[in-house]
Amino acid sequence: MKKTNLGAVALAALALSGCASSPSGNGMPTRPSSSFAVPGLEKPAEVLIDRWGVPHLYAGTLYDAFVAQGYIAARDRLWQMDLWRKRGLGEMARDFGPAWVESDRAARAVLYRGDMYREWLAYGSDAKRVAEAFTAGVNAYVAQVRAQPALLPAEFALLGYQPATWSPEDVVRIRHHGLTLNFTSEIERARAFCGGAAGVKADWLRRELDPPVTPRVPPGLDPCGIPATELRAAYLRATEPPQFTKANTRLGVNAGATVVPVALLPGSAEATAQLGEEQQQASQGDPTGAYGSNNWVISPKLTATGRPILANDPHRLHGAPSLRYMTHLSAPGMDAIGAGEPFLPGLSIGHNGTIAFGLTRFYMDQEDLYVYQLNPSDPGEYRYQGRWEPMTRVTERIEVKGESAPREVVNTFTRHGPVLLAEPGKQRAYALRAAWLEPGMAPYFGSMDYMRARNWDQFRAAMNRWGAPGENQVYADTSGNVGWIPGGLTPIRPNWDGLMPVPGDGRYEWSGFRNGDELPSEFNPARGYVVTANENNIPPDHPAAKKGVGYEWSDAARARRLKALFAAKVAAGSRFTVEDSQRMQNDIVATPAQRLLKLLAGLRSDDPQTASALRMLQGWDGAMDRDSAAAALYEVWSSKPLRAAVLKAGAGDAGAALAGPGDNTRMVLLLEIPSGWVTNEQRDALLLETLPLAMQELSARLGPDAAAWKWGTLHRAEFRHPLGGVVDAATRKKLDVGDWPMSGSAFTPMAATYRPSDYKLTAGASFRMVLDVGNWDASRVINTPGQSGNPDSPNYRDLAPLWLEGKYVPLVYTRAAVEKETVERIQLTPGR
C-alpha cells in the first residue's frame, strides 16, 4: 500500500476558498457570489460576509434566521461542530475506533436523560422550534458536503469519516461543556483532609474560600477512602473535550489513498500509554482554574458620549478554530449581533439594537460527589435510608470502527446521578450530582430567551430562568439604563456546605433550588458602573452571602485591578470612552506582583545573583510586559520556587504535597502577614533564598545575560488545532496558528494563563467586545484566531495578530455599514 503525504491530503481537502473578484467598497477583494437551496427555509434569505468573516444573515421570517445560522455556521465550522456533537453524544468510537469506547460510555453517562417535553418548555415557548430550525440548517450543509466531496473539510479527510446529521435534541441533551463547579475540588479537599492537621493546612493553601468558612468532614465520610486520581480521571473522561494523541489517533492510508485512523487494540502498549496520559492530565489542578472573564457596564453620566458603554471579554481555553463564533441575525422581530458558540443557535454576548448584554462566570456550586456503600451480595445495590436500593442500569450500544457489531457497555445511575466510578471489591461507588443535569440546564441555550428581551424587566425575567452555567450578566439599553444580574440554578444544601464529598445514604439531600430573586442585582447603581471578574461579588450584607451559593471563586486580582482603574478615573473626573475600555481589557498589571514588590522594597543581599534579582524587581512596576526581564523573573520566581517554599513552610513537606500548585492569593496573604507560621525575619529570608532558583531557571532557558531576558521569550501565544499533535509537520503548520511573544498573565485583566512546563499560552480572552450602546456601528470587537474553521480561508488566522496587539475591528450593524464592509454575498433559497 503506497503511503500518501498527510499534508498533501489535507491541502487537497481544504474547501470554500473563493477566487478574488473586483474590490469591494472597503478596498478588499470580493469573493464570488453564490446561491444555495436550503431545505427548511420558508423564504429566501441573504447572507453578507464582511471582511472579517462575520456573516450578516437577513431572513424573511424569524425562524429562517436560525436555519440560515445553522447553515452558515456549518459552512464555517463543520468539523468543530461535528466533533462537539460526536464527543457529547458518545459517538467517537464509531469513527475513531476502540480506544474511544470508554470515553463514549462516560460521555453518555452525563447526557440529559429526562423528559424532553419538560426540557423544551423550560427555555421558553419556541425553544424547540428554534433548535429544529438551526439543526435543519446544519443538516442542509451536511447534505451539500456529502453531495460535493470537494467541500469536505480537511479534518474529515485526515481522519477518514463523514459528518453526521443532527437532531434538535442534540443541542440540549449535551451538557458537558458548561464549566460547572465543584466536583474535582471536593475530591482534592478530601484528599487533603486525609492528611490530618497538615492536610487541613494544605487545603487552606490549596484554594481560597470566600466567604471564609472552615470545611469539615461530613459525618459518615472517610476522606482517606476516596480514590482521588481514578475518580478525577473518570470525571474528566466524561466532561473534558476530546484529546487526540498519537496513541488514540494513529493516521494511516487505505488503498484509495484516503487518510484513516488505525485503531488501538485494548491492552496494547500504546493504549497503556494513553491511559498514562489520562492519569497525568487528571492530576493537574482544577480544570476550571484557567477560566475567567471580565465584563463591565458604564452609565451615560460617566461616558464621553452620554451613552452607556458595555464591555465583555470571556476567557476560555485557546485553540484553532476559536470557541467563539460571531453572527448577525436579522429577521422580522429580531436584529441581534454578537458571539456565541458555533454549535448553538442564537447569541450569548452582544446586542439586539435595543439592549446589550455580556457575561462572566458566577461561580455558584452546582455539583456534588456522593459516596455509596455497595451491597456485599449485590454490587448493583447501594445503601439508602437503611435499605438496599437498586441502581438503574442502562445498556449502551456503541458502534466501533472496524468491528462488525456494536459493543454493549453499561452505565449505572443512583437516585442522585450517574455513577462515574465503582469499586465492587471495596464495596464503594461514586456518583455525580449536578444541577446541570436537570431540565432546562443545557449550557448557554437559555440565551435564546434574554437575547430577544427589549427592556430590563424582560431581561431580568429571562435571567431568573437561567440554568447553567452560573453567570454574571451586565446590561445596558438605548434608554440609558445599566444593570447587573447573576443567574443560575442554585441547589439548597440544608445541612452541609458542598465543599466535601458526602455519603449517599440519605443524610445529605438537596431540598430544591433557590429562587433567582434571592440573588443580588443592581439597576442604575449610584456609582455609575458595575465591574465583574469572577470574584465573589455578593455583597457581604446581602442575605445571599449566608446561603452557601458558592465558596470557590476565581482569584480576585483581575477584579481588584479593574475596580482600581475605574475608581481612579471617576475620582479624576474623566469621562470613559470606548478606547478606555479597550485599554482596560488589555491591561497587563498584576496586582499580586505589586503586593510582593512591597515586601522586597527594603531587602538587600551580599550574594551577587540575589542582589541582581533584587535590582531587577525593585525598580519594576508589576506590568507583565512581553519585553520585560523583570516580568520574566517575577513570574518564574512567584509561580515556582517561591510558591513551593511557602507551601512547605506553611504546611510542611507532607502538607505541601497535598496542596497541589497552591492558591496565589493564599501565598501572598501569608507573606504579607507572616505571624503565626514564620516571623518577619524568616519571611524575608525565604524571599531572598528563592530568588536565585528563579535566576538559575531563566539562565538555563534564556541564557546568562539577564539584560537580554524577556517575558515574551518564555510566554508564547500559540493556537493549537486538536489534530496538531498527531499530523506531520507540514499539516501542523497549516492547522496551528502563531507562536508569538505574549504579555500578561493569569492575574492581569488581559488574562493569559500558561502551561507551567513551557509557559505557552493555554487560556485567555478568545473574544473581546466593547459596545457603544445606541451608536452601534462605533462598537468594536475581536475574535481569535479568526472566524473561519477552514485553514485555507483568509479568515482562519487573520484576527490573531490584531488580538495579540490589543487591536479591534468594527462590529458593523446597520445595513449601510455592513454593505460597505461586505466581501461576499450568498443567496439562500427554500429547498426540497
mmCIF file of C-alpha atoms in Angstrom, residues 307-584:
data_model
loop_
_atom_site.group_PDB
_atom_site.id
_atom_site.type_symbol
_atom_site.label_atom_id
_atom_site.label_comp_id
_atom_site.label_asym_id
_atom_site.label_seq_id
_atom_site.Cartn_x
_atom_site.Cartn_y
_atom_site.Cartn_z
ATOM 1 C CA ARG A 307 -24.447 56.780 26.021
ATOM 2 C CA PRO A 308 -23.784 53.592 28.004
ATOM 3 C CA ILE A 309 -20.693 51.517 27.279
ATOM 4 C CA LEU A 310 -20.739 47.736 27.756
ATOM 5 C CA ALA A 311 -17.565 45.640 27.589
ATOM 6 C CA ASN A 312 -17.002 41.903 27.815
ATOM 7 C CA ASP A 313 -14.040 39.596 27.306
ATOM 8 C CA PRO A 314 -14.864 35.984 28.229
ATOM 9 C CA HIS A 315 -11.832 33.779 28.866
ATOM 10 C CA ARG A 316 -11.650 30.157 27.826
ATOM 11 C CA LEU A 317 -9.127 27.628 26.525
ATOM 12 C CA HIS A 318 -7.412 28.836 23.373
ATOM 13 C CA GLY A 319 -7.329 26.802 20.195
ATOM 14 C CA ALA A 320 -7.794 26.858 16.455
ATOM 15 C CA PRO A 321 -10.507 27.404 15.462
ATOM 16 C CA SER A 322 -11.834 29.752 18.139
ATOM 17 C CA LEU A 323 -14.540 28.682 20.565
ATOM 18 C CA ARG A 324 -16.427 31.884 19.813
ATOM 19 C CA TYR A 325 -18.362 32.476 16.618
ATOM 20 C CA MET A 326 -19.769 35.887 15.647
ATOM 21 C CA THR A 327 -23.094 36.204 13.854
ATOM 22 C CA HIS A 328 -25.641 38.857 12.924
ATOM 23 C CA LEU A 329 -29.252 37.603 12.879
ATOM 24 C CA SER A 330 -31.712 39.980 11.234
ATOM 25 C CA ALA A 331 -35.342 38.972 10.708
ATOM 26 C CA PRO A 332 -38.840 40.260 11.478
ATOM 27 C CA GLY A 333 -38.921 40.729 15.263
ATOM 28 C CA MET A 334 -35.168 40.286 15.797
ATOM 29 C CA ASP A 335 -31.970 42.100 14.828
ATOM 30 C CA ALA A 336 -29.200 40.758 17.082
ATOM 31 C CA ILE A 337 -25.429 40.649 16.656
ATOM 32 C CA GLY A 338 -22.608 39.289 18.778
ATOM 33 C CA ALA A 339 -20.986 35.983 19.632
ATOM 34 C CA GLY A 340 -21.975 32.572 20.820
ATOM 35 C CA GLU A 341 -20.616 29.106 20.178
ATOM 36 C CA PRO A 342 -20.905 27.661 16.670
ATOM 37 C CA PHE A 343 -22.881 24.590 17.743
ATOM 38 C CA LEU A 344 -25.653 26.604 19.480
ATOM 39 C CA PRO A 345 -28.370 28.783 17.959
ATOM 40 C CA GLY A 346 -28.566 32.433 18.899
ATOM 41 C CA LEU A 347 -26.070 34.618 20.764
ATOM 42 C CA SER A 348 -24.940 34.776 24.375
ATOM 43 C CA ILE A 349 -22.917 38.026 24.125
ATOM 44 C CA GLY A 350 -23.865 41.097 22.084
ATOM 45 C CA HIS A 351 -26.850 43.365 21.473
ATOM 46 C CA ASN A 352 -30.184 43.419 19.666
ATOM 47 C CA GLY A 353 -30.381 47.089 18.744
ATOM 48 C CA THR A 354 -32.185 47.958 21.987
ATOM 49 C CA ILE A 355 -30.376 46.143 24.795
ATOM 50 C CA ALA A 356 -26.783 44.924 25.172
ATOM 51 C CA PHE A 357 -25.525 42.052 27.303
ATOM 52 C CA GLY A 358 -22.245 40.406 28.287
ATOM 53 C CA LEU A 359 -21.355 37.531 30.589
ATOM 54 C CA THR A 360 -18.780 36.264 33.045
ATOM 55 C CA ARG A 361 -18.893 33.110 35.141
ATOM 56 C CA PHE A 362 -20.631 33.412 38.516
ATOM 57 C CA TYR A 363 -19.013 30.599 40.479
ATOM 58 C CA MET A 364 -22.022 29.076 42.187
ATOM 59 C CA ASP A 365 -21.585 25.478 43.309
ATOM 60 C CA GLN A 366 -23.724 23.235 41.080
ATOM 61 C CA GLU A 367 -22.086 19.834 41.704
ATOM 62 C CA ASP A 368 -21.653 17.284 44.483
ATOM 63 C CA LEU A 369 -19.845 13.969 44.859
ATOM 64 C CA TYR A 370 -21.847 11.205 46.535
ATOM 65 C CA VAL A 371 -20.138 8.152 48.049
ATOM 66 C CA TYR A 372 -22.080 4.899 48.432
ATOM 67 C CA GLN A 373 -21.755 1.664 50.340
ATOM 68 C CA LEU A 374 -22.497 -1.237 48.000
ATOM 69 C CA ASN A 375 -24.355 -4.388 48.939
ATOM 70 C CA PRO A 376 -21.757 -7.170 49.506
ATOM 71 C CA SER A 377 -24.224 -9.627 47.988
ATOM 72 C CA ASP A 378 -25.166 -7.454 45.017
ATOM 73 C CA PRO A 379 -22.864 -4.648 43.796
ATOM 74 C CA GLY A 380 -25.789 -3.252 41.808
ATOM 75 C CA GLU A 381 -27.400 -2.054 45.038
ATOM 76 C CA TYR A 382 -26.404 0.779 47.374
ATOM 77 C CA ARG A 383 -27.453 1.635 50.918
ATOM 78 C CA TYR A 384 -30.012 4.391 51.159
ATOM 79 C CA GLN A 385 -32.025 5.232 54.276
ATOM 80 C CA GLY A 386 -31.282 1.893 55.901
ATOM 81 C CA ARG A 387 -32.130 -0.355 52.955
ATOM 82 C CA TRP A 388 -30.531 -1.580 49.750
ATOM 83 C CA GLU A 389 -31.704 0.375 46.734
ATOM 84 C CA PRO A 390 -31.042 -0.901 43.192
ATOM 85 C CA MET A 391 -29.135 1.224 40.733
ATOM 86 C CA THR A 392 -30.694 1.911 37.370
ATOM 87 C CA ARG A 393 -28.778 0.115 34.637
ATOM 88 C CA VAL A 394 -28.734 1.481 31.089
ATOM 89 C CA THR A 395 -27.181 -0.630 28.376
ATOM 90 C CA GLU A 396 -25.378 1.435 25.779
ATOM 91 C CA ARG A 397 -24.770 0.072 22.277
ATOM 92 C CA ILE A 398 -21.585 1.690 20.989
ATOM 93 C CA GLU A 399 -20.653 1.300 17.354
ATOM 94 C CA VAL A 400 -16.917 0.782 16.896
ATOM 95 C CA LYS A 401 -14.981 1.410 13.715
ATOM 96 C CA GLY A 402 -13.611 -1.845 12.342
ATOM 97 C CA GLU A 403 -15.977 -4.060 14.325
ATOM 98 C CA SER A 404 -18.980 -5.798 12.806
ATOM 99 C CA ALA A 405 -21.290 -5.494 15.811
ATOM 100 C CA PRO A 406 -21.801 -2.733 18.391
ATOM 101 C CA ARG A 407 -20.283 -3.216 21.811
ATOM 102 C CA GLU A 408 -22.592 -3.288 24.773
ATOM 103 C CA VAL A 409 -21.494 -1.367 27.837
ATOM 104 C CA VAL A 410 -23.455 -0.370 30.912
ATOM 105 C CA ASN A 411 -23.958 2.940 32.678
ATOM 106 C CA THR A 412 -25.424 2.892 36.163
ATOM 107 C CA PHE A 413 -27.315 5.610 37.980
ATOM 108 C CA THR A 414 -28.325 6.222 41.565
ATOM 109 C CA ARG A 415 -31.152 8.493 42.601
ATOM 110 C CA HIS A 416 -28.571 11.300 42.673
ATOM 111 C CA GLY A 417 -26.990 10.865 39.258
ATOM 112 C CA PRO A 418 -24.554 8.883 37.102
ATOM 113 C CA VAL A 419 -22.047 6.550 38.734
ATOM 114 C CA LEU A 420 -18.649 7.677 37.491
ATOM 115 C CA LEU A 421 -16.612 5.038 39.304
ATOM 116 C CA ALA A 422 -17.388 1.799 41.160
ATOM 117 C CA GLU A 423 -15.095 -0.315 43.339
ATOM 118 C CA PRO A 424 -17.018 -3.546 43.920
ATOM 119 C CA GLY A 425 -14.077 -5.106 45.726
ATOM 120 C CA LYS A 426 -14.173 -2.287 48.270
ATOM 121 C CA GLN A 427 -17.978 -2.128 48.199
ATOM 122 C CA ARG A 428 -17.963 1.547 47.179
ATOM 123 C CA ALA A 429 -19.319 3.623 44.305
ATOM 124 C CA TYR A 430 -19.173 7.307 43.437
ATOM 125 C CA ALA A 431 -21.800 9.373 41.632
ATOM 126 C CA LEU A 432 -22.043 12.906 40.305
ATOM 127 C CA ARG A 433 -24.994 15.022 41.304
ATOM 128 C CA ALA A 434 -25.176 18.079 39.077
ATOM 129 C CA ALA A 435 -27.693 20.856 38.709
ATOM 130 C CA TRP A 436 -26.777 20.909 35.028
ATOM 131 C CA LEU A 437 -28.435 17.513 34.549
ATOM 132 C CA GLU A 438 -31.826 18.988 35.485
ATOM 133 C CA PRO A 439 -34.421 20.076 32.868
ATOM 134 C CA GLY A 440 -33.720 23.424 31.256
ATOM 135 C CA MET A 441 -29.996 23.367 32.035
ATOM 136 C CA ALA A 442 -28.370 23.000 28.611
ATOM 137 C CA PRO A 443 -25.366 25.343 28.890
ATOM 138 C CA TYR A 444 -25.918 28.758 27.295
ATOM 139 C CA PHE A 445 -29.079 27.680 25.454
ATOM 140 C CA GLY A 446 -31.058 29.938 27.795
ATOM 141 C CA SER A 447 -29.590 32.900 25.931
ATOM 142 C CA MET A 448 -32.338 32.317 23.365
ATOM 143 C CA ASP A 449 -34.607 33.953 25.942
ATOM 144 C CA TYR A 450 -32.605 37.005 27.023
ATOM 145 C CA MET A 451 -31.150 37.856 23.589
ATOM 146 C CA ARG A 452 -34.640 38.866 22.472
ATOM 147 C CA ALA A 453 -35.550 40.910 25.565
ATOM 148 C CA ARG A 454 -36.394 44.569 24.985
ATOM 149 C CA ASN A 455 -36.007 46.055 28.471
ATOM 150 C CA TRP A 456 -34.624 45.374 31.955
ATOM 151 C CA ASP A 457 -37.778 43.661 33.245
ATOM 152 C CA GLN A 458 -37.819 41.176 30.368
ATOM 153 C CA PHE A 459 -34.077 40.612 30.696
ATOM 154 C CA ARG A 460 -34.348 40.051 34.442
ATOM 155 C CA ALA A 461 -37.187 37.575 33.941
ATOM 156 C CA ALA A 462 -35.078 35.636 31.427
ATOM 157 C CA MET A 463 -32.107 35.537 33.818
ATOM 158 C CA ASN A 464 -34.345 34.266 36.617
ATOM 159 C CA ARG A 465 -34.998 31.263 34.377
ATOM 160 C CA TRP A 466 -31.294 30.849 33.537
ATOM 161 C CA GLY A 467 -29.836 27.473 34.422
ATOM 162 C CA ALA A 468 -26.212 26.776 33.556
ATOM 163 C CA PRO A 469 -23.532 27.737 33.919
ATOM 164 C CA GLY A 470 -23.754 30.321 36.693
ATOM 165 C CA GLU A 471 -23.394 33.741 35.076
ATOM 166 C CA ASN A 472 -22.953 37.436 35.787
ATOM 167 C CA GLN A 473 -24.757 39.380 33.103
ATOM 168 C CA VAL A 474 -24.189 43.096 32.662
ATOM 169 C CA TYR A 475 -26.906 45.012 30.836
ATOM 170 C CA ALA A 476 -27.364 48.320 29.045
ATOM 171 C CA ASP A 477 -30.080 49.764 26.838
ATOM 172 C CA THR A 478 -30.642 52.646 24.467
ATOM 173 C CA SER A 479 -32.702 54.483 27.107
ATOM 174 C CA GLY A 480 -29.518 54.869 29.150
ATOM 175 C CA ASN A 481 -30.175 52.193 31.765
ATOM 176 C CA VAL A 482 -27.424 49.893 33.049
ATOM 177 C CA GLY A 483 -27.550 46.885 35.346
ATOM 178 C CA TRP A 484 -26.068 43.647 36.618
ATOM 179 C CA ILE A 485 -27.773 40.381 37.452
ATOM 180 C CA PRO A 486 -26.353 36.923 38.202
ATOM 181 C CA GLY A 487 -28.239 33.758 37.383
ATOM 182 C CA GLY A 488 -28.054 30.017 37.642
ATOM 183 C CA LEU A 489 -29.718 27.042 39.285
ATOM 184 C CA THR A 490 -28.502 27.043 42.900
ATOM 185 C CA PRO A 491 -29.001 23.865 44.974
ATOM 186 C CA ILE A 492 -30.171 24.259 48.562
ATOM 187 C CA ARG A 493 -27.993 22.156 50.902
ATOM 188 C CA PRO A 494 -29.737 22.322 54.281
ATOM 189 C CA ASN A 495 -27.087 20.544 56.372
ATOM 190 C CA TRP A 496 -23.708 20.883 54.620
ATOM 191 C CA ASP A 497 -21.685 23.403 52.658
ATOM 192 C CA GLY A 498 -20.955 21.470 49.454
ATOM 193 C CA LEU A 499 -17.182 21.586 49.948
ATOM 194 C CA MET A 500 -16.663 17.847 50.618
ATOM 195 C CA PRO A 501 -17.941 14.576 49.223
ATOM 196 C CA VAL A 502 -20.902 13.245 51.210
ATOM 197 C CA PRO A 503 -22.327 9.787 51.878
ATOM 198 C CA GLY A 504 -25.148 8.920 49.524
ATOM 199 C CA ASP A 505 -27.165 7.172 52.231
ATOM 200 C CA GLY A 506 -29.892 9.807 52.507
ATOM 201 C CA ARG A 507 -28.411 12.116 55.121
ATOM 202 C CA TYR A 508 -27.326 14.755 52.578
ATOM 203 C CA GLU A 509 -30.062 15.757 50.176
ATOM 204 C CA TRP A 510 -30.755 18.886 48.206
ATOM 205 C CA SER A 511 -34.034 20.474 49.270
ATOM 206 C CA GLY A 512 -34.826 22.091 45.969
ATOM 207 C CA PHE A 513 -33.287 25.145 44.301
ATOM 208 C CA ARG A 514 -33.134 28.798 45.214
ATOM 209 C CA ASN A 515 -35.353 31.341 43.546
ATOM 210 C CA GLY A 516 -33.412 33.621 41.223
ATOM 211 C CA ASP A 517 -34.728 36.637 43.131
ATOM 212 C CA GLU A 518 -32.684 35.525 46.146
ATOM 213 C CA LEU A 519 -29.501 36.597 44.341
ATOM 214 C CA PRO A 520 -28.393 40.243 44.389
ATOM 215 C CA SER A 521 -28.673 42.560 41.402
ATOM 216 C CA GLU A 522 -28.190 46.228 40.550
ATOM 217 C CA PHE A 523 -30.081 48.585 38.265
ATOM 218 C CA ASN A 524 -28.694 52.063 37.591
ATOM 219 C CA PRO A 525 -26.343 51.967 40.602
ATOM 220 C CA ALA A 526 -25.360 55.324 42.111
ATOM 221 C CA ARG A 527 -21.651 54.751 41.415
ATOM 222 C CA GLY A 528 -22.467 54.706 37.695
ATOM 223 C CA TYR A 529 -20.781 51.434 36.753
ATOM 224 C CA VAL A 530 -20.613 47.708 37.500
ATOM 225 C CA VAL A 531 -17.493 45.538 37.088
ATOM 226 C CA THR A 532 -17.325 41.747 37.458
ATOM 227 C CA ALA A 533 -14.350 39.416 37.017
ATOM 228 C CA ASN A 534 -15.409 36.079 38.559
ATOM 229 C CA GLU A 535 -14.718 37.290 42.095
ATOM 230 C CA ASN A 536 -17.228 36.837 44.915
ATOM 231 C CA ASN A 537 -19.395 39.862 44.163
ATOM 232 C CA ILE A 538 -22.240 39.011 46.534
ATOM 233 C CA PRO A 539 -22.302 41.973 48.952
ATOM 234 C CA PRO A 540 -21.399 40.790 52.494
ATOM 235 C CA ASP A 541 -24.589 42.352 53.890
ATOM 236 C CA HIS A 542 -26.865 40.710 51.310
ATOM 237 C CA PRO A 543 -28.914 37.715 52.562
ATOM 238 C CA ALA A 544 -27.469 35.545 49.759
ATOM 239 C CA ALA A 545 -23.994 35.900 51.326
ATOM 240 C CA LYS A 546 -25.053 33.473 54.056
ATOM 241 C CA LYS A 547 -26.859 30.962 51.839
ATOM 242 C CA GLY A 548 -23.918 28.912 50.567
ATOM 243 C CA VAL A 549 -24.296 29.912 46.928
ATOM 244 C CA GLY A 550 -20.612 29.199 46.393
ATOM 245 C CA TYR A 551 -17.249 29.500 48.123
ATOM 246 C CA GLU A 552 -14.673 28.798 45.422
ATOM 247 C CA TRP A 553 -14.342 31.843 43.177
ATOM 248 C CA SER A 554 -11.701 32.887 40.725
ATOM 249 C CA ASP A 555 -8.693 34.810 42.036
ATOM 250 C CA ALA A 556 -9.776 38.401 42.679
ATOM 251 C CA ALA A 557 -6.610 40.005 41.234
ATOM 252 C CA ARG A 558 -8.278 40.979 37.943
ATOM 253 C CA ALA A 559 -11.287 42.423 39.752
ATOM 254 C CA ARG A 560 -9.087 44.478 42.091
ATOM 255 C CA ARG A 561 -7.108 45.959 39.243
ATOM 256 C CA LEU A 562 -10.162 46.811 37.144
ATOM 257 C CA LYS A 563 -12.050 48.374 40.056
ATOM 258 C CA ALA A 564 -8.988 50.439 40.938
ATOM 259 C CA LEU A 565 -8.803 51.718 37.351
ATOM 260 C CA PHE A 566 -12.482 52.658 37.436
ATOM 261 C CA ALA A 567 -12.242 54.367 40.810
ATOM 262 C CA ALA A 568 -9.196 56.386 39.750
ATOM 263 C CA LYS A 569 -10.847 57.609 36.564
ATOM 264 C CA VAL A 570 -14.053 58.583 38.357
ATOM 265 C CA ALA A 571 -12.063 60.380 41.083
ATOM 266 C CA ALA A 572 -10.197 62.329 38.409
ATOM 267 C CA GLY A 573 -13.489 63.439 36.857
ATOM 268 C CA SER A 574 -12.572 61.914 33.489
ATOM 269 C CA ARG A 575 -15.191 60.590 31.101
ATOM 270 C CA PHE A 576 -15.000 56.999 29.848
ATOM 271 C CA THR A 577 -14.579 56.259 26.152
ATOM 272 C CA VAL A 578 -14.749 53.084 24.093
ATOM 273 C CA GLU A 579 -10.962 53.282 23.801
ATOM 274 C CA ASP A 580 -10.644 53.317 27.608
ATOM 275 C CA SER A 581 -12.494 50.007 27.802
ATOM 276 C CA GLN A 582 -10.242 48.552 25.112
ATOM 277 C CA ARG A 583 -7.180 49.581 27.117
ATOM 278 C CA MET A 584 -8.588 48.095 30.303
#
